[in-house]
PDB file of C-alpha atoms in Angstrom:
ATOM      1  CA  UNK A   1      -4.684  11.701  13.914  1.00  0.00           C
ATOM      2  CA  UNK A   2      -2.388  11.553  10.919  1.00  0.00           C
ATOM      3  CA  UNK A   3      -3.633  12.107   7.389  1.00  0.00           C
ATOM      4  CA  UNK A   4      -2.487  12.724   3.849  1.00  0.00           C
ATOM      5  CA  UNK A   5      -4.297  14.581   1.100  1.00  0.00           C
ATOM      6  CA  UNK A   6      -3.854  14.144  -2.612  1.00  0.00           C
ATOM      7  CA  UNK A   7      -5.841  17.019  -4.099  1.00  0.00           C
ATOM      8  CA  UNK A   8      -5.857  15.761  -7.694  1.00  0.00           C
ATOM      9  CA  UNK A   9      -7.786  12.674  -8.717  1.00  0.00           C
ATOM     10  CA  UNK A  10      -6.021  12.664 -12.081  1.00  0.00           C
ATOM     11  CA  UNK A  11      -2.997  14.322 -13.622  1.00  0.00           C
ATOM     12  CA  UNK A  12      -2.435  14.368 -17.368  1.00  0.00           C
ATOM     13  CA  UNK A  13       0.981  15.113 -18.804  1.00  0.00           C
ATOM     14  CA  UNK A  14       2.539  14.809 -22.235  1.00  0.00           C
ATOM     15  CA  UNK A  15       5.338  12.304 -22.702  1.00  0.00           C
ATOM     16  CA  UNK A  16       8.715  13.970 -22.191  1.00  0.00           C
ATOM     17  CA  UNK A  17       7.309  16.769 -20.031  1.00  0.00           C
ATOM     18  CA  UNK A  18       8.022  17.075 -16.315  1.00  0.00           C
ATOM     19  CA  UNK A  19       5.375  15.730 -13.972  1.00  0.00           C
ATOM     20  CA  UNK A  20       4.307  16.592 -10.435  1.00  0.00           C
ATOM     21  CA  UNK A  21       1.870  14.675  -8.250  1.00  0.00           C
ATOM     22  CA  UNK A  22       0.886  16.607  -5.147  1.00  0.00           C
ATOM     23  CA  UNK A  23       0.636  15.434  -1.537  1.00  0.00           C
ATOM     24  CA  UNK A  24       0.152  17.275   1.733  1.00  0.00           C
ATOM     25  CA  UNK A  25       0.281  15.684   5.148  1.00  0.00           C
ATOM     26  CA  UNK A  26      -0.770  16.165   8.738  1.00  0.00           C
ATOM     27  CA  UNK A  27       1.030  14.336  11.514  1.00  0.00           C
ATOM     28  CA  UNK A  28       2.213  15.076  15.020  1.00  0.00           C
ATOM     29  CA  UNK A  29       5.946  14.927  15.395  1.00  0.00           C
ATOM     30  CA  UNK A  30       8.424  14.257  12.631  1.00  0.00           C
ATOM     31  CA  UNK A  31       6.830  12.783   9.526  1.00  0.00           C
ATOM     32  CA  UNK A  32       7.889   9.611   7.813  1.00  0.00           C
ATOM     33  CA  UNK A  33       6.553   9.935   4.255  1.00  0.00           C
ATOM     34  CA  UNK A  34       6.319   7.545   1.341  1.00  0.00           C
ATOM     35  CA  UNK A  35       5.211   7.232  -2.262  1.00  0.00           C
ATOM     36  CA  UNK A  36       3.854   4.021  -3.732  1.00  0.00           C
ATOM     37  CA  UNK A  37       2.753   3.177  -7.281  1.00  0.00           C
ATOM     38  CA  UNK A  38       0.034   0.767  -8.358  1.00  0.00           C
ATOM     39  CA  UNK A  39      -0.176  -0.641 -11.866  1.00  0.00           C
ATOM     40  CA  UNK A  40      -3.492  -2.149 -13.057  1.00  0.00           C
ATOM     41  CA  UNK A  41      -4.510  -5.321 -11.228  1.00  0.00           C
ATOM     42  CA  UNK A  42      -1.377  -5.282  -9.111  1.00  0.00           C
ATOM     43  CA  UNK A  43      -0.451  -4.574  -5.515  1.00  0.00           C
ATOM     44  CA  UNK A  44       1.322  -1.382  -4.533  1.00  0.00           C
ATOM     45  CA  UNK A  45       5.056  -1.000  -5.070  1.00  0.00           C
ATOM     46  CA  UNK A  46       7.346   1.187  -2.992  1.00  0.00           C
ATOM     47  CA  UNK A  47       8.857   4.159  -4.847  1.00  0.00           C
ATOM     48  CA  UNK A  48      10.651   6.270  -2.265  1.00  0.00           C
ATOM     49  CA  UNK A  49      10.671   7.490   1.325  1.00  0.00           C
ATOM     50  CA  UNK A  50      11.547  10.520   3.402  1.00  0.00           C
ATOM     51  CA  UNK A  51      12.742   9.790   6.916  1.00  0.00           C
ATOM     52  CA  UNK A  52      15.224  12.563   7.647  1.00  0.00           C
ATOM     53  CA  UNK A  53      18.025  14.465   5.953  1.00  0.00           C
ATOM     54  CA  UNK A  54      17.937  16.028   2.488  1.00  0.00           C
ATOM     55  CA  UNK A  55      14.606  17.484   1.469  1.00  0.00           C
ATOM     56  CA  UNK A  56      14.956  16.022  -2.041  1.00  0.00           C
ATOM     57  CA  UNK A  57      14.806  12.248  -2.034  1.00  0.00           C
ATOM     58  CA  UNK A  58      15.385  10.033  -5.034  1.00  0.00           C
ATOM     59  CA  UNK A  59      13.629   6.765  -5.695  1.00  0.00           C
ATOM     60  CA  UNK A  60      12.916   4.098  -8.249  1.00  0.00           C
ATOM     61  CA  UNK A  61      12.321   4.638 -11.987  1.00  0.00           C
ATOM     62  CA  UNK A  62      13.736   8.193 -11.968  1.00  0.00           C
ATOM     63  CA  UNK A  63      11.178   9.566  -9.528  1.00  0.00           C
ATOM     64  CA  UNK A  64      12.035  12.009  -6.782  1.00  0.00           C
ATOM     65  CA  UNK A  65      10.080  13.831  -4.106  1.00  0.00           C
ATOM     66  CA  UNK A  66      10.548  17.136  -2.361  1.00  0.00           C
ATOM     67  CA  UNK A  67       9.812  17.441   1.333  1.00  0.00           C
ATOM     68  CA  UNK A  68       8.698  20.910   2.437  1.00  0.00           C
ATOM     69  CA  UNK A  69       8.149  21.184   6.172  1.00  0.00           C
ATOM     70  CA  UNK A  70       6.719  24.707   6.149  1.00  0.00           C
ATOM     71  CA  UNK A  71       4.101  23.769   3.566  1.00  0.00           C
ATOM     72  CA  UNK A  72       3.641  20.231   4.964  1.00  0.00           C
ATOM     73  CA  UNK A  73       3.999  18.880   1.443  1.00  0.00           C
ATOM     74  CA  UNK A  74       5.730  15.934  -0.177  1.00  0.00           C
ATOM     75  CA  UNK A  75       5.219  16.265  -3.920  1.00  0.00           C
ATOM     76  CA  UNK A  76       6.332  13.533  -6.312  1.00  0.00           C
ATOM     77  CA  UNK A  77       8.265  14.661  -9.386  1.00  0.00           C
ATOM     78  CA  UNK A  78       9.956  13.348 -12.484  1.00  0.00           C
ATOM     79  CA  UNK A  79      11.864  15.482 -15.001  1.00  0.00           C
ATOM     80  CA  UNK A  80      10.640  13.632 -18.107  1.00  0.00           C
ATOM     81  CA  UNK A  81       7.476  11.507 -18.112  1.00  0.00           C
ATOM     82  CA  UNK A  82       7.212   8.160 -19.897  1.00  0.00           C
ATOM     83  CA  UNK A  83       4.030   6.510 -21.130  1.00  0.00           C
ATOM     84  CA  UNK A  84       4.949   3.569 -18.889  1.00  0.00           C
ATOM     85  CA  UNK A  85       4.674   5.884 -15.852  1.00  0.00           C
ATOM     86  CA  UNK A  86       0.884   5.862 -16.289  1.00  0.00           C
ATOM     87  CA  UNK A  87      -0.448   4.342 -13.059  1.00  0.00           C
ATOM     88  CA  UNK A  88      -2.083   5.145  -9.733  1.00  0.00           C
ATOM     89  CA  UNK A  89       0.161   6.904  -7.228  1.00  0.00           C
ATOM     90  CA  UNK A  90      -0.338   6.930  -3.469  1.00  0.00           C
ATOM     91  CA  UNK A  91       1.239   9.134  -0.845  1.00  0.00           C
ATOM     92  CA  UNK A  92       1.498   7.688   2.676  1.00  0.00           C
ATOM     93  CA  UNK A  93       2.556   8.691   6.186  1.00  0.00           C
ATOM     94  CA  UNK A  94       3.365   6.621   9.249  1.00  0.00           C
ATOM     95  CA  UNK A  95       2.515   7.572  12.803  1.00  0.00           C
ATOM     96  CA  UNK A  96       5.062   8.191  15.494  1.00  0.00           C
ATOM     97  CA  UNK A  97       4.571   4.739  16.992  1.00  0.00           C
ATOM     98  CA  UNK A  98       5.317   3.163  13.602  1.00  0.00           C
ATOM     99  CA  UNK A  99       2.214   1.030  13.827  1.00  0.00           C
ATOM    100  CA  UNK A 100      -0.162   2.505  11.264  1.00  0.00           C
ATOM    101  CA  UNK A 101       0.575   3.575   7.718  1.00  0.00           C
ATOM    102  CA  UNK A 102      -2.078   5.946   6.362  1.00  0.00           C
ATOM    103  CA  UNK A 103      -2.541   6.323   2.620  1.00  0.00           C
ATOM    104  CA  UNK A 104      -3.999   9.114   0.549  1.00  0.00           C
ATOM    105  CA  UNK A 105      -6.831   8.562  -1.893  1.00  0.00           C
ATOM    106  CA  UNK A 106      -4.502   8.192  -4.847  1.00  0.00           C
ATOM    107  CA  UNK A 107      -3.807  10.163  -8.018  1.00  0.00           C
ATOM    108  CA  UNK A 108      -4.149   8.623 -11.446  1.00  0.00           C
ATOM    109  CA  UNK A 109      -1.297   9.703 -13.681  1.00  0.00           C
ATOM    110  CA  UNK A 110      -1.960   9.584 -17.403  1.00  0.00           C
ATOM    111  CA  UNK A 111       1.032  10.187 -19.676  1.00  0.00           C
ATOM    112  CA  UNK A 112      -0.094  11.035 -23.177  1.00  0.00           C
ATOM    113  CA  UNK A 113       2.107   9.949 -26.101  1.00  0.00           C
TER     114      UNK A 113
ATOM    115  CA  UNK B   1      11.381 -15.583  -2.646  1.00  0.00           C
ATOM    116  CA  UNK B   2       7.628 -15.538  -3.223  1.00  0.00           C
ATOM    117  CA  UNK B   3       7.205 -12.355  -1.158  1.00  0.00           C
ATOM    118  CA  UNK B   4       3.625 -11.776   0.022  1.00  0.00           C
ATOM    119  CA  UNK B   5       1.116 -14.318  -1.275  1.00  0.00           C
ATOM    120  CA  UNK B   6      -2.643 -13.774  -1.107  1.00  0.00           C
ATOM    121  CA  UNK B   7      -5.338 -16.312  -1.863  1.00  0.00           C
ATOM    122  CA  UNK B   8      -7.829 -16.417  -3.414  1.00  0.00           C
ATOM    123  CA  UNK B   9      -7.469 -13.785  -6.153  1.00  0.00           C
ATOM    124  CA  UNK B  10     -11.224 -13.537  -6.702  1.00  0.00           C
ATOM    125  CA  UNK B  11     -14.183 -14.482  -4.553  1.00  0.00           C
ATOM    126  CA  UNK B  12     -17.948 -14.026  -4.743  1.00  0.00           C
ATOM    127  CA  UNK B  13     -19.976 -14.421  -1.561  1.00  0.00           C
ATOM    128  CA  UNK B  14     -23.614 -14.173  -0.642  1.00  0.00           C
ATOM    129  CA  UNK B  15     -24.664 -11.892   2.186  1.00  0.00           C
ATOM    130  CA  UNK B  16     -24.200 -13.645   5.503  1.00  0.00           C
ATOM    131  CA  UNK B  17     -21.571 -16.125   4.346  1.00  0.00           C
ATOM    132  CA  UNK B  18     -18.221 -16.337   6.046  1.00  0.00           C
ATOM    133  CA  UNK B  19     -14.789 -16.750   4.549  1.00  0.00           C
ATOM    134  CA  UNK B  20     -11.094 -16.337   5.241  1.00  0.00           C
ATOM    135  CA  UNK B  21      -8.675 -14.416   3.066  1.00  0.00           C
ATOM    136  CA  UNK B  22      -5.246 -15.923   3.324  1.00  0.00           C
ATOM    137  CA  UNK B  23      -1.968 -14.018   3.484  1.00  0.00           C
ATOM    138  CA  UNK B  24       1.493 -15.524   3.815  1.00  0.00           C
ATOM    139  CA  UNK B  25       4.958 -13.994   3.604  1.00  0.00           C
ATOM    140  CA  UNK B  26       8.343 -15.715   3.427  1.00  0.00           C
ATOM    141  CA  UNK B  27      10.542 -12.725   4.313  1.00  0.00           C
ATOM    142  CA  UNK B  28      10.420 -13.195   8.095  1.00  0.00           C
ATOM    143  CA  UNK B  29       8.722  -9.806   8.502  1.00  0.00           C
ATOM    144  CA  UNK B  30       7.364  -9.156  11.959  1.00  0.00           C
ATOM    145  CA  UNK B  31       4.830  -6.559  10.792  1.00  0.00           C
ATOM    146  CA  UNK B  32       1.797  -7.518   8.706  1.00  0.00           C
ATOM    147  CA  UNK B  33      -1.346  -5.614   7.840  1.00  0.00           C
ATOM    148  CA  UNK B  34      -4.596  -5.744   5.884  1.00  0.00           C
ATOM    149  CA  UNK B  35      -6.006  -2.922   3.767  1.00  0.00           C
ATOM    150  CA  UNK B  36      -9.108  -2.522   1.701  1.00  0.00           C
ATOM    151  CA  UNK B  37      -9.112  -0.412  -1.442  1.00  0.00           C
ATOM    152  CA  UNK B  38     -12.269   1.318  -2.597  1.00  0.00           C
ATOM    153  CA  UNK B  39     -12.684   3.881  -5.409  1.00  0.00           C
ATOM    154  CA  UNK B  40     -12.175   7.416  -4.128  1.00  0.00           C
ATOM    155  CA  UNK B  41     -11.228   6.158  -0.668  1.00  0.00           C
ATOM    156  CA  UNK B  42      -7.674   5.025  -1.229  1.00  0.00           C
ATOM    157  CA  UNK B  43      -6.386   2.275   1.023  1.00  0.00           C
ATOM    158  CA  UNK B  44      -7.814   1.981   4.513  1.00  0.00           C
ATOM    159  CA  UNK B  45      -6.181  -0.037   7.259  1.00  0.00           C
ATOM    160  CA  UNK B  46      -8.334  -2.855   8.657  1.00  0.00           C
ATOM    161  CA  UNK B  47      -6.056  -4.669  11.128  1.00  0.00           C
ATOM    162  CA  UNK B  48      -2.364  -5.008  11.718  1.00  0.00           C
ATOM    163  CA  UNK B  49       0.066  -7.163  13.660  1.00  0.00           C
ATOM    164  CA  UNK B  50       3.520  -6.366  15.004  1.00  0.00           C
ATOM    165  CA  UNK B  51       4.385  -9.994  15.669  1.00  0.00           C
ATOM    166  CA  UNK B  52       3.018 -13.466  16.349  1.00  0.00           C
ATOM    167  CA  UNK B  53       0.272 -13.336  18.936  1.00  0.00           C
ATOM    168  CA  UNK B  54      -0.165  -9.544  18.691  1.00  0.00           C
ATOM    169  CA  UNK B  55      -2.888  -7.855  16.646  1.00  0.00           C
ATOM    170  CA  UNK B  56      -4.613  -4.487  16.741  1.00  0.00           C
ATOM    171  CA  UNK B  57      -7.316  -2.549  14.960  1.00  0.00           C
ATOM    172  CA  UNK B  58      -6.867  -0.089  12.138  1.00  0.00           C
ATOM    173  CA  UNK B  59      -9.303   2.482  10.743  1.00  0.00           C
ATOM    174  CA  UNK B  60     -12.081   0.139   9.607  1.00  0.00           C
ATOM    175  CA  UNK B  61     -12.009  -3.062  11.704  1.00  0.00           C
ATOM    176  CA  UNK B  62     -15.748  -3.720  12.056  1.00  0.00           C
ATOM    177  CA  UNK B  63     -16.882  -6.967  10.442  1.00  0.00           C
ATOM    178  CA  UNK B  64     -13.356  -8.373  10.235  1.00  0.00           C
ATOM    179  CA  UNK B  65     -11.353 -10.626  12.492  1.00  0.00           C
ATOM    180  CA  UNK B  66      -7.647 -11.511  12.456  1.00  0.00           C
ATOM    181  CA  UNK B  67      -5.196 -13.721  14.280  1.00  0.00           C
ATOM    182  CA  UNK B  68      -1.442 -14.195  14.040  1.00  0.00           C
ATOM    183  CA  UNK B  69      -0.320 -17.595  15.259  1.00  0.00           C
ATOM    184  CA  UNK B  70       2.888 -17.654  13.195  1.00  0.00           C
ATOM    185  CA  UNK B  71       5.243 -15.040  11.775  1.00  0.00           C
ATOM    186  CA  UNK B  72       4.410 -16.133   8.219  1.00  0.00           C
ATOM    187  CA  UNK B  73       0.608 -16.094   8.184  1.00  0.00           C
ATOM    188  CA  UNK B  74      -1.975 -13.380   8.821  1.00  0.00           C
ATOM    189  CA  UNK B  75      -5.477 -14.489   7.747  1.00  0.00           C
ATOM    190  CA  UNK B  76      -8.414 -12.084   7.551  1.00  0.00           C
ATOM    191  CA  UNK B  77     -11.845 -13.474   8.449  1.00  0.00           C
ATOM    192  CA  UNK B  78     -15.207 -12.137   7.403  1.00  0.00           C
ATOM    193  CA  UNK B  79     -17.671 -13.617   9.862  1.00  0.00           C
ATOM    194  CA  UNK B  80     -20.910 -12.568   8.131  1.00  0.00           C
ATOM    195  CA  UNK B  81     -20.289 -10.901   4.788  1.00  0.00           C
ATOM    196  CA  UNK B  82     -22.182  -7.740   3.843  1.00  0.00           C
ATOM    197  CA  UNK B  83     -22.400  -5.920   0.483  1.00  0.00           C
ATOM    198  CA  UNK B  84     -20.457  -3.025   2.065  1.00  0.00           C
ATOM    199  CA  UNK B  85     -17.472  -5.376   2.267  1.00  0.00           C
ATOM    200  CA  UNK B  86     -17.248  -5.603  -1.524  1.00  0.00           C
ATOM    201  CA  UNK B  87     -13.743  -4.345  -2.152  1.00  0.00           C
ATOM    202  CA  UNK B  88     -10.203  -5.235  -3.127  1.00  0.00           C
ATOM    203  CA  UNK B  89      -8.185  -6.462  -0.162  1.00  0.00           C
ATOM    204  CA  UNK B  90      -4.425  -6.148   0.142  1.00  0.00           C
ATOM    205  CA  UNK B  91      -2.095  -7.732   2.615  1.00  0.00           C
ATOM    206  CA  UNK B  92       1.248  -6.030   3.309  1.00  0.00           C
ATOM    207  CA  UNK B  93       4.282  -6.812   5.418  1.00  0.00           C
ATOM    208  CA  UNK B  94       7.305  -4.882   6.588  1.00  0.00           C
ATOM    209  CA  UNK B  95      10.522  -5.184   8.512  1.00  0.00           C
ATOM    210  CA  UNK B  96      12.363  -2.956  10.914  1.00  0.00           C
ATOM    211  CA  UNK B  97      11.102  -0.778  13.700  1.00  0.00           C
ATOM    212  CA  UNK B  98      10.095   2.152  11.518  1.00  0.00           C
ATOM    213  CA  UNK B  99       8.226   0.161   8.789  1.00  0.00           C
ATOM    214  CA  UNK B 100      10.177   1.973   6.131  1.00  0.00           C
ATOM    215  CA  UNK B 101       8.869  -0.103   3.259  1.00  0.00           C
ATOM    216  CA  UNK B 102       5.691  -2.111   2.875  1.00  0.00           C
ATOM    217  CA  UNK B 103       5.644  -5.172   0.625  1.00  0.00           C
ATOM    218  CA  UNK B 104       2.209  -5.809  -0.853  1.00  0.00           C
ATOM    219  CA  UNK B 105       0.478  -8.918  -2.109  1.00  0.00           C
ATOM    220  CA  UNK B 106      -1.366  -8.878  -5.425  1.00  0.00           C
ATOM    221  CA  UNK B 107      -4.781  -8.516  -3.831  1.00  0.00           C
ATOM    222  CA  UNK B 108      -8.100 -10.338  -3.445  1.00  0.00           C
ATOM    223  CA  UNK B 109     -11.119  -8.982  -5.279  1.00  0.00           C
ATOM    224  CA  UNK B 110     -14.207  -9.743  -3.178  1.00  0.00           C
ATOM    225  CA  UNK B 111     -17.823  -9.281  -4.239  1.00  0.00           C
ATOM    226  CA  UNK B 112     -20.643  -9.731  -1.753  1.00  0.00           C
ATOM    227  CA  UNK B 113     -24.066 -10.106  -3.330  1.00  0.00           C
TER     228      UNK B 113
END
């Protein structure tokens, strides 16, 4: 069965500093990986995806993610954090049959002014 | 485009009552799904549908029923509500064979007393 793990419940970072939100995955076959963001009292919004190709993928709002097959990781990064980036971030993976999208438990990002 | 619309936004039920959470999308997406979000658990897949007339179970289907008579609508039914079903429920839809991007509704907050 596929799964994703987000080892940090919360990440705190100072405004202007780089941020990393960690994700590791387990899936048979080639992984399709995603990051979503959830602002308070809202549904999730798509940030970026890795399907194939370059290991560094770029997404919305200046976010990017690095796919590392040997470490089965897909960490979310941003060079310079904004206070408005404070939200709940979810990593997700889809199974080979493209039927079920499995989400991690989420990481709360707090950007401190 | 309205996107994915969920109603109601809030609902309080007594144990044993039944209700239907509505979900409608106007993007002609063939894939629709229901998730529940609980603290520390992330999002867990309840049921999904790959097209009208086709539904299947996700991770946590017990106590929930779905049907898909049209492409636009995917209602979630609680037949006999239990306190364990207190949660925030999200409907999501997607296009394309590989479900590369999920579009989420704004959620229904359900309390079962």
